[in-house]
mmCIF file of C-alpha atoms in Angstrom:
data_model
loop_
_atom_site.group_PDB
_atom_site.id
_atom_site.type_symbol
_atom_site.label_atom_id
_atom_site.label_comp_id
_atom_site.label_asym_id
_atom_site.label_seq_id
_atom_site.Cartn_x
_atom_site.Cartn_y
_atom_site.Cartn_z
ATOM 1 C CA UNK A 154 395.919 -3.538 78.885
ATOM 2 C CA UNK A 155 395.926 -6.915 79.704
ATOM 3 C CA UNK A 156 394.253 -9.139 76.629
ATOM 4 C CA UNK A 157 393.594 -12.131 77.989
ATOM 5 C CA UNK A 158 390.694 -13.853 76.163
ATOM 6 C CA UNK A 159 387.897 -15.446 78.337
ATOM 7 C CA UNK A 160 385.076 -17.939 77.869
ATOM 8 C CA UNK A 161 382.971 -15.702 75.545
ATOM 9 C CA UNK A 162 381.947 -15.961 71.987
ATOM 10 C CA UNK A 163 381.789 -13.385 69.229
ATOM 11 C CA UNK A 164 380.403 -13.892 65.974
ATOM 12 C CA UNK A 165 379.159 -12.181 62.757
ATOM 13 C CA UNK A 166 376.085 -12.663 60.677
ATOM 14 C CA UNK A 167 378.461 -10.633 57.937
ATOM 15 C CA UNK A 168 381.718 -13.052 57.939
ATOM 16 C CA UNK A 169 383.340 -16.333 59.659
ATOM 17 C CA UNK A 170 386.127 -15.783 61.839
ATOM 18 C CA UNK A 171 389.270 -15.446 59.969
ATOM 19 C CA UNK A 172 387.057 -15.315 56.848
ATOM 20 C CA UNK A 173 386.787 -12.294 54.364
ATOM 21 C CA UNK A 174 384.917 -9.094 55.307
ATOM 22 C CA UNK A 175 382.279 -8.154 52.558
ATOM 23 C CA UNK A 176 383.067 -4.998 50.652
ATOM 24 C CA UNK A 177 379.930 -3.441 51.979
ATOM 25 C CA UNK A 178 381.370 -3.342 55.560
ATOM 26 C CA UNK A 179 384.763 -1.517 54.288
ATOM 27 C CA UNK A 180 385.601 2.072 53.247
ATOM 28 C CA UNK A 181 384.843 0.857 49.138
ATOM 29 C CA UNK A 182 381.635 0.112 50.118
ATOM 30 C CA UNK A 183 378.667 1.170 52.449
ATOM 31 C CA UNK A 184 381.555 1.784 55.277
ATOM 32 C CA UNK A 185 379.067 0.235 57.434
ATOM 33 C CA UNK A 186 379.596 -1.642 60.661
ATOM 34 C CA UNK A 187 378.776 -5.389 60.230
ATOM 35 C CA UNK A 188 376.265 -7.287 62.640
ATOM 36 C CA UNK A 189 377.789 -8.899 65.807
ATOM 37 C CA UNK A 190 376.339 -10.981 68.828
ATOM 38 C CA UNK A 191 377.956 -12.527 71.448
ATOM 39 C CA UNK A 192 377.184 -14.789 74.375
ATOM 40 C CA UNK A 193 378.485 -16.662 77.608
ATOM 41 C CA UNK A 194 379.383 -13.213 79.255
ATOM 42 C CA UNK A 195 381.126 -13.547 82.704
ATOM 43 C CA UNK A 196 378.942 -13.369 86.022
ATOM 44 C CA UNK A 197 378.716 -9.931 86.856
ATOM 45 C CA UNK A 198 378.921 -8.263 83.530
ATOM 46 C CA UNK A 199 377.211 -4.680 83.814
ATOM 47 C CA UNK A 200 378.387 -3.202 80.513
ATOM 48 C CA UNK A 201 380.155 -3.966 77.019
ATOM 49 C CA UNK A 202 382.413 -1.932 75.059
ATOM 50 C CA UNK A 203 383.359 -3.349 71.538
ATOM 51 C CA UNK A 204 386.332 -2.135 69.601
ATOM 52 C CA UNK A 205 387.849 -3.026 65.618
ATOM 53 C CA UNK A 206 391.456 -2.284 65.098
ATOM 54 C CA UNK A 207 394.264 -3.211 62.378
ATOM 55 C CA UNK A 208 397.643 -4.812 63.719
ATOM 56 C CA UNK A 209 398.736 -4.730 60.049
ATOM 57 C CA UNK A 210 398.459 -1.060 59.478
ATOM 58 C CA UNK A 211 401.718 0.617 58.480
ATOM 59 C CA UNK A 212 400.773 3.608 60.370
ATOM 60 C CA UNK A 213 400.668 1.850 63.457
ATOM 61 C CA UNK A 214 401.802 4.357 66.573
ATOM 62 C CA UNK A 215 404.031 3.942 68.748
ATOM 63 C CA UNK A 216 402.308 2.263 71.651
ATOM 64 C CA UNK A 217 399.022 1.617 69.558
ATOM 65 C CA UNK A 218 396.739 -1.706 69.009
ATOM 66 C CA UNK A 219 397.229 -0.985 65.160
ATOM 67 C CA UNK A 220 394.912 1.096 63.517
ATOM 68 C CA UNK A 221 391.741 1.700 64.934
ATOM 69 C CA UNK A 222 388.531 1.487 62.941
ATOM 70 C CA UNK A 223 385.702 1.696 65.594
ATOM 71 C CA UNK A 224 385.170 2.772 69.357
ATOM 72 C CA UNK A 225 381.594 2.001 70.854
ATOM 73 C CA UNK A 226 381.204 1.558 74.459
ATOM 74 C CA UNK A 227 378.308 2.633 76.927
ATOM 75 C CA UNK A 228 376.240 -0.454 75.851
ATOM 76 C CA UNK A 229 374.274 -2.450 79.097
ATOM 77 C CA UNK A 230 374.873 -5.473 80.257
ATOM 78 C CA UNK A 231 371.355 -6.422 78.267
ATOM 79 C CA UNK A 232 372.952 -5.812 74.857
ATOM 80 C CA UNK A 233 374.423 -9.002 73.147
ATOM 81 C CA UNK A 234 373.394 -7.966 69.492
ATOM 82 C CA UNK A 235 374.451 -5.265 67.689
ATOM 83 C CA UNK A 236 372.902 -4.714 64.404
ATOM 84 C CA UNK A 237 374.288 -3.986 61.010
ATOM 85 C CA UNK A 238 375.236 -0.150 60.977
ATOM 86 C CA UNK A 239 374.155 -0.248 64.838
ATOM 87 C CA UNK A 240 373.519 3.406 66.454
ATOM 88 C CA UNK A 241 373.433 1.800 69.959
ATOM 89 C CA UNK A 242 375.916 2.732 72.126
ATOM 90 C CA UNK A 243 378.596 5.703 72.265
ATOM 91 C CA UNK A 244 380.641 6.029 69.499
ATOM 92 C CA UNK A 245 384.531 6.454 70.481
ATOM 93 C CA UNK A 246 386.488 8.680 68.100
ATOM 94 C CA UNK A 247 388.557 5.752 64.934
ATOM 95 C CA UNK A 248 392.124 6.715 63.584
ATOM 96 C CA UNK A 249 390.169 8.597 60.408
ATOM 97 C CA UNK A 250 389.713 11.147 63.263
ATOM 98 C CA UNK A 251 385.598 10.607 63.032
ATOM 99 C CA UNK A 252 383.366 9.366 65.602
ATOM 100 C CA UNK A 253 382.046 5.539 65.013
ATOM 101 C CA UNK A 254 382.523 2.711 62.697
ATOM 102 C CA UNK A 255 384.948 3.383 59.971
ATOM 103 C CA UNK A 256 385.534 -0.046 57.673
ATOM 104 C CA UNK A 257 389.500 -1.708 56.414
ATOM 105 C CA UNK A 258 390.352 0.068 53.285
ATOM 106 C CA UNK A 259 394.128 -1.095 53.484
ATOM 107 C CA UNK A 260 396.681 0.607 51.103
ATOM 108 C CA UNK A 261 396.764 -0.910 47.682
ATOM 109 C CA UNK A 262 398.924 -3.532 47.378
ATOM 110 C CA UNK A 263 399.244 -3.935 50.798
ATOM 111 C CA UNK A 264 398.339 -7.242 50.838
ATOM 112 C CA UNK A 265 395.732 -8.966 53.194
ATOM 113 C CA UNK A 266 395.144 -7.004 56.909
ATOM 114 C CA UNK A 267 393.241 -8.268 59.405
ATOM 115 C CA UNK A 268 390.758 -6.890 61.447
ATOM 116 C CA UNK A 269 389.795 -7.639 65.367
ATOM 117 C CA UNK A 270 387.101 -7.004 66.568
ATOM 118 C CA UNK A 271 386.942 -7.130 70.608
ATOM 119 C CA UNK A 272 383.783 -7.473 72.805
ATOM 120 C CA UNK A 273 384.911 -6.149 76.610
ATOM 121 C CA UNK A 274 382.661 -7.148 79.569
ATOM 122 C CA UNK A 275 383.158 -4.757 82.363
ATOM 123 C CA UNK A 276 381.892 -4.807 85.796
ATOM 124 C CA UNK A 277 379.709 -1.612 85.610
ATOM 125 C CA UNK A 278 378.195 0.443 83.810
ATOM 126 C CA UNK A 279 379.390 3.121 82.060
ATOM 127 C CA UNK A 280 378.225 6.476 80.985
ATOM 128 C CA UNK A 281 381.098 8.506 79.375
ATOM 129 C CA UNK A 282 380.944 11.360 76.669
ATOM 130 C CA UNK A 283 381.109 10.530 72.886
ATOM 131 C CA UNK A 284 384.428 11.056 70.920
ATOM 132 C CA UNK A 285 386.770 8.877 73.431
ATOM 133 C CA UNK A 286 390.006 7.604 71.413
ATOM 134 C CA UNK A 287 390.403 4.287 72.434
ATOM 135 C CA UNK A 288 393.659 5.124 74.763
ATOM 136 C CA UNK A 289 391.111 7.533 76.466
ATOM 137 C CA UNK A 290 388.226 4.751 76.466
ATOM 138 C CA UNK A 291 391.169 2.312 77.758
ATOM 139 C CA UNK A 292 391.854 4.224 80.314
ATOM 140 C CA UNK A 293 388.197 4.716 81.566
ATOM 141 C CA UNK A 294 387.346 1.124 81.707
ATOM 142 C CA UNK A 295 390.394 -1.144 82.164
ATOM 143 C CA UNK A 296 389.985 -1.459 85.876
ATOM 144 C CA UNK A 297 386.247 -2.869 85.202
ATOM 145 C CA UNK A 298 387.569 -5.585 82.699
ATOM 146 C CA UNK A 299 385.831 -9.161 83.805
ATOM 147 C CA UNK A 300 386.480 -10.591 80.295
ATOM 148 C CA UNK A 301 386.939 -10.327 76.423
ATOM 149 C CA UNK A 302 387.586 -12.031 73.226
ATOM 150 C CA UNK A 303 387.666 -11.194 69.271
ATOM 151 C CA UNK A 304 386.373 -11.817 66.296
ATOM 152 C CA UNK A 305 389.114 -11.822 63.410
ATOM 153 C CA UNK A 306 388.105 -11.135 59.811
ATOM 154 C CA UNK A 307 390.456 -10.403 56.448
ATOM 155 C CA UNK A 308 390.293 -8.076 53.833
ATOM 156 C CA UNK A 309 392.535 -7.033 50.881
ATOM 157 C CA UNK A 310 391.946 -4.115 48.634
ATOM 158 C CA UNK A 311 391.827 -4.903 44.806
#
């Protein structure tokens, strides 16, 4: 997959970018997906996809992004908010083998990890089942790519 960042801006309500996730948003706390919005979406956009993975993971895959926390995708061109613990969407299936949002909860000692999260414009719609893995969900929509970019936030376990 080509990730080559366009004109578009993600942001959190929850954390700056390259700033520090709260502990709600991670595994020790609420493990609850943090706000998002975005904006300046290229011409044509029909649908969004949004994905958080871990380049720092040490159980990265072979051929992986890093570890991947969250898989949401179905969401209309109309959507440029997702809320705190959002349902909206189709939830994609994370490395923790669950469907949806599952927050950073490095290995102790690990250090500080960081944490992408991508927005994907796409020129159509989409309508695919629940429990994608993100190759799968690649797969699906790369084609459709118009644009992207990330948000990038930190965390370190205690």
């Amino acid at each position: 997959m080509a990730f080559a960042l366009s004109t578009m801006q993600l942001e959190s309500s929850a954390f700056a970018a390259e700033g520090a996730i709260p502990t709600k948003y991670t595994g020790e706390g609420e493990d609850i997906s943090p706000a998002l919005s975005w904006q300046g979406a290229p011409e044509g956009t029909k649908g969004f996809a949004v994905i958080c993975h871990d380049p720092d993971a040490p159980l990265v895959q072979n051929g992986s992004y890093g570890f991947v926390h969250w898989v949401l995708y179905n969401l209309p061109a109309s959507t440029t908010t997702l809320d705190e613990n959002s349902g909206q969407g189709a939830a994609g299936l994370n490395d923790m083998g669950k469907k949806g949002y599952g927050g950073p909860m490095p290995p102790e000692g690990h250090g500080v990890h960081r944490y992408y999260f991508w927005v994907l414009a796409l020129d159509k719609a989409t309508d695919l089942p629940e429990g994608l893995s993100l190759p799968e969900l690649l797969k699906q929509i790369e084609p459709h790519l118009l644009g992207m970019n990330r948000l990038v936030g930190t965390y370190q376990r205690d």
